[in-house]
Short mmCIF file of C-alpha atoms in Angstrom, two decimals:
data_model
loop_
_atom_site.label_atom_id
_atom_site.label_comp_id
_atom_site.label_asym_id
_atom_site.label_seq_id
_atom_site.Cartn_x
_atom_site.Cartn_y
_atom_site.Cartn_z
CA GLN A 1 313.65 66.48 38.36
CA GLN A 2 317.08 66.91 39.67
CA GLN A 3 317.87 63.43 41.62
CA VAL A 4 321.42 65.43 43.43
CA LYS A 5 321.60 68.84 43.93
CA GLN A 6 325.44 70.32 44.59
CA SER A 7 326.31 73.49 45.80
CA PRO A 8 328.66 75.58 45.17
CA GLN A 9 328.64 75.68 41.41
CA SER A 10 332.74 77.38 42.16
CA LEU A 11 334.80 77.57 44.77
CA ILE A 12 338.02 79.74 44.99
CA VAL A 13 340.31 78.39 48.38
CA GLN A 14 343.92 79.68 49.14
CA LYS A 15 346.33 76.93 49.39
CA GLY A 16 346.44 75.31 52.35
CA GLY A 17 343.10 75.72 53.65
CA ILE A 18 339.76 73.30 53.44
CA SER A 19 337.50 73.33 50.43
CA ILE A 20 334.10 72.14 51.18
CA ILE A 21 331.49 70.70 48.88
CA ASN A 22 328.01 69.89 49.54
CA CYS A 23 325.54 67.62 48.21
CA ALA A 24 321.65 66.85 49.10
CA TYR A 25 319.44 64.19 47.56
CA GLU A 26 315.75 63.06 47.79
CA ASN A 27 315.62 59.63 46.56
CA THR A 28 316.08 57.31 49.98
CA ALA A 29 316.71 54.24 47.32
CA PHE A 30 320.13 55.54 47.23
CA ASP A 31 322.90 53.57 48.77
CA TYR A 32 326.03 54.83 47.14
CA PHE A 33 327.44 57.75 47.10
CA PRO A 34 330.82 58.57 45.25
CA TRP A 35 332.99 61.71 44.69
CA TYR A 36 334.28 61.88 41.13
CA GLN A 37 337.26 64.49 40.37
CA GLN A 38 337.56 65.79 36.59
CA PHE A 39 340.24 67.63 34.96
CA PRO A 40 339.58 69.35 31.76
CA GLY A 41 339.59 66.89 28.59
CA LYS A 42 339.49 64.06 30.80
CA GLY A 43 337.08 61.56 32.13
CA PRO A 44 335.66 61.85 36.11
CA ALA A 45 337.85 60.06 38.17
CA LEU A 46 336.64 58.45 41.57
CA LEU A 47 338.19 59.99 44.08
CA ILE A 48 336.32 58.45 46.91
CA ALA A 49 332.97 56.69 47.74
CA ILE A 50 330.33 55.80 50.70
CA ARG A 51 327.66 54.01 52.05
CA PRO A 52 325.01 54.95 54.23
CA ASP A 53 326.06 52.57 57.25
CA VAL A 54 329.05 55.30 57.86
CA SER A 55 328.60 58.75 58.66
CA GLU A 56 332.50 59.92 57.88
CA LYS A 57 335.13 58.21 55.58
CA LYS A 58 338.46 59.40 55.25
CA GLU A 59 341.11 59.19 52.37
CA GLY A 60 344.31 61.03 52.84
CA ARG A 61 343.24 64.67 52.77
CA PHE A 62 340.15 63.90 51.42
CA THR A 63 337.02 63.18 53.70
CA ILE A 64 333.21 62.64 52.89
CA SER A 65 330.93 63.36 55.79
CA PHE A 66 327.36 61.76 55.64
CA ASN A 67 324.06 62.38 57.12
CA LYS A 68 321.01 60.22 55.94
CA SER A 69 318.57 62.08 58.09
CA ALA A 70 319.39 65.11 56.22
CA LYS A 71 319.77 63.33 53.41
CA GLN A 72 322.97 65.33 52.43
CA PHE A 73 326.91 64.34 52.08
CA SER A 74 329.80 67.04 51.25
CA LEU A 75 333.24 66.31 50.44
CA HIS A 76 336.16 68.22 52.82
CA ILE A 77 339.37 68.76 50.78
CA MET A 78 342.06 69.28 53.61
CA ASP A 79 345.34 71.56 52.86
CA SER A 80 344.15 72.36 49.77
CA GLN A 81 346.72 72.36 46.52
CA PRO A 82 346.64 73.87 43.36
CA GLY A 83 347.16 70.56 41.80
CA ASP A 84 343.34 70.12 43.67
CA SER A 85 342.32 72.40 41.31
CA ALA A 86 339.81 70.74 38.75
CA THR A 87 335.57 70.16 38.74
CA TYR A 88 334.52 67.99 41.60
CA PHE A 89 330.89 65.98 40.95
CA CYS A 90 329.34 64.11 43.83
CA ALA A 91 326.72 61.53 42.62
CA ALA A 92 324.58 58.89 43.90
CA SER A 93 322.96 55.47 42.97
CA PRO A 94 320.73 52.74 44.16
CA GLY A 95 322.96 49.98 43.66
CA THR A 96 325.03 47.72 41.84
CA GLY A 97 324.76 48.09 38.18
CA ASN A 98 322.52 51.05 38.59
CA GLN A 99 323.04 54.46 36.99
CA PHE A 100 324.55 57.29 38.53
CA TYR A 101 322.44 60.62 39.38
CA PHE A 102 325.20 63.12 38.72
CA GLY A 103 325.15 66.45 40.58
CA THR A 104 325.76 69.92 38.91
CA GLY A 105 329.90 70.24 39.65
CA THR A 106 331.81 72.14 41.43
CA SER A 107 334.99 74.13 40.01
CA LEU A 108 337.38 74.43 42.55
CA THR A 109 340.73 76.77 42.42
CA VAL A 110 343.20 76.58 44.60
CA ILE A 111 345.33 79.85 44.60
CA PRO A 112 349.13 79.15 45.64
CA GLU B 1 346.17 49.02 36.70
CA PRO B 2 343.30 48.40 34.66
CA GLU B 3 341.68 51.15 32.72
CA VAL B 4 338.80 51.81 30.50
CA THR B 5 340.06 52.70 26.97
CA GLN B 6 337.87 54.61 24.28
CA THR B 7 338.16 55.58 20.50
CA PRO B 8 338.42 57.81 18.77
CA SER B 9 339.46 60.61 21.20
CA HIS B 10 337.70 62.95 19.14
CA GLN B 11 335.25 62.45 16.41
CA VAL B 12 333.86 65.17 13.93
CA THR B 13 331.00 64.63 11.24
CA GLN B 14 328.40 65.91 9.71
CA MET B 15 324.55 66.09 10.86
CA GLY B 16 322.48 63.21 9.82
CA GLN B 17 325.60 61.27 9.63
CA GLU B 18 325.92 57.73 11.63
CA VAL B 19 328.68 57.15 14.35
CA ILE B 20 330.36 54.75 16.23
CA LEU B 21 331.68 55.66 19.19
CA ARG B 22 334.26 52.39 20.65
CA CYS B 23 335.03 51.29 24.32
CA VAL B 24 337.29 48.74 25.67
CA PRO B 25 336.34 48.06 29.34
CA ILE B 26 338.12 46.68 32.21
CA SER B 27 338.23 42.76 31.33
CA ASN B 28 336.49 41.41 34.43
CA HIS B 29 333.82 43.71 34.65
CA LEU B 30 330.17 43.09 33.86
CA TYR B 31 328.02 45.92 33.93
CA PHE B 32 328.87 48.81 31.26
CA TYR B 33 327.27 52.09 31.00
CA TRP B 34 327.66 55.04 28.40
CA TYR B 35 327.59 58.97 29.89
CA ARG B 36 327.53 62.26 27.56
CA GLN B 37 328.46 65.48 29.42
CA ILE B 38 327.62 68.20 27.00
CA LEU B 39 330.58 71.23 27.14
CA GLY B 40 330.06 72.78 30.78
CA GLN B 41 327.29 70.83 32.35
CA LYS B 42 327.20 67.66 34.49
CA VAL B 43 327.25 64.16 33.64
CA GLU B 44 324.34 62.29 32.16
CA PHE B 45 323.28 58.89 32.27
CA LEU B 46 322.39 57.30 28.51
CA VAL B 47 322.52 53.53 28.81
CA SER B 48 323.81 50.34 31.04
CA PHE B 49 324.40 47.19 29.44
CA TYR B 50 324.78 43.73 31.38
CA ASN B 51 324.68 40.43 30.30
CA ASN B 52 324.14 41.53 26.42
CA GLU B 53 321.57 43.56 27.09
CA ILE B 54 319.93 46.97 27.90
CA SER B 55 319.43 46.88 31.51
CA GLU B 56 318.76 50.81 32.23
CA LYS B 57 318.57 53.70 29.37
CA SER B 58 317.41 57.13 30.13
CA GLU B 59 315.07 59.32 27.87
CA ILE B 60 317.91 60.79 25.74
CA PHE B 61 318.66 56.90 24.75
CA ASP B 62 315.76 57.20 21.92
CA ASP B 63 315.36 55.56 19.25
CA GLN B 64 318.77 57.21 17.01
CA PHE B 65 320.78 55.44 19.90
CA SER B 66 321.98 51.78 19.83
CA VAL B 67 324.66 49.53 22.08
CA GLU B 68 326.29 46.79 21.21
CA ARG B 69 329.09 44.18 22.48
CA PRO B 70 330.56 42.65 19.15
CA ASP B 71 333.17 40.66 21.13
CA GLY B 72 334.39 40.00 24.11
CA SER B 73 336.49 43.22 24.54
CA ASN B 74 334.33 46.10 22.59
CA PHE B 75 331.40 48.02 23.69
CA THR B 76 329.88 50.58 21.30
CA LEU B 77 327.54 53.05 21.13
CA LYS B 78 326.20 54.05 17.76
CA ILE B 79 324.12 57.12 16.83
CA ARG B 80 322.21 56.69 13.66
CA SER B 81 321.20 60.06 12.28
CA THR B 82 323.42 62.45 14.39
CA LYS B 83 322.18 65.99 15.36
CA LEU B 84 323.57 69.46 16.37
CA GLU B 85 322.34 68.80 20.03
CA ASP B 86 324.39 65.34 19.95
CA SER B 87 327.67 67.28 20.10
CA ALA B 88 329.31 66.42 23.71
CA MET B 89 331.69 64.46 25.61
CA TYR B 90 330.91 60.83 25.74
CA PHE B 91 332.10 58.57 28.50
CA CYS B 92 332.22 54.82 28.70
CA ALA B 93 332.26 53.25 31.96
CA SER B 94 332.30 49.71 33.23
CA SER B 95 331.33 47.92 36.54
CA GLU B 96 332.46 44.82 38.07
CA GLY B 97 329.22 43.70 39.19
CA VAL B 98 329.98 40.43 40.59
CA THR B 99 329.71 41.41 44.36
CA ALA B 100 326.87 43.48 46.35
CA GLU B 101 330.10 45.51 46.69
CA SER B 102 330.78 46.13 43.54
CA TYR B 103 329.27 49.68 42.77
CA GLU B 104 332.44 51.74 41.70
CA GLN B 105 332.30 53.00 38.04
CA TYR B 106 335.55 53.46 36.12
CA PHE B 107 335.33 56.19 33.59
CA GLY B 108 337.28 56.03 30.14
CA PRO B 109 338.70 59.45 29.07
CA GLY B 110 335.92 60.17 26.63
CA THR B 111 335.38 60.81 23.17
CA ARG B 112 334.48 64.44 22.15
CA LEU B 113 331.85 64.43 19.59
CA THR B 114 331.20 67.31 17.30
CA VAL B 115 328.29 67.56 15.04
CA THR B 116 328.52 70.21 12.52
#
């Protein structure tokens, strides 16, 4: 059973555009939702994360929107740049020290 | 900035051989994890380790796998008898685990394991 569902599988965006990646979960015990960025051959790097007590968190060009009632959260990348081209994974966890359940990943390509 | 390190970066082994993957977590972190990623697929949890014992493990983490913290800095994953399907990228991660807010897990660069 897939704990976290992620879409789309791949995304192509023009430079300067907005990239949007969506995730959905079922387990209401999840209370931490991070997004990771991964470049080829590298480990996942923490990008931004949110707890369910807020509906939005913004860090620079990256924003997480969180809808607790719908059990969905999304990553918005504003003013997308070619350097943002990478694979993005959402994840969810029920708490400190617990495993992360990862989504299937989204391959983002930003065209100059 | 502190980071998780892993060695080797690439390990090639023959089927049936034992391999040990090594990790040095961030020094003040208390929780340690191993994940794996088969090429082109999602990251999958293997095991978490806290206070010198396994705190959680997945179905993937069967009797062929073991983890150890042999000293104050290293954290190892041993695969006793490797199979072709063990070929993957293995990531070590660590988290602080001191406060209720310390959810963040920081990943190392990974070890690419190739079983032939």
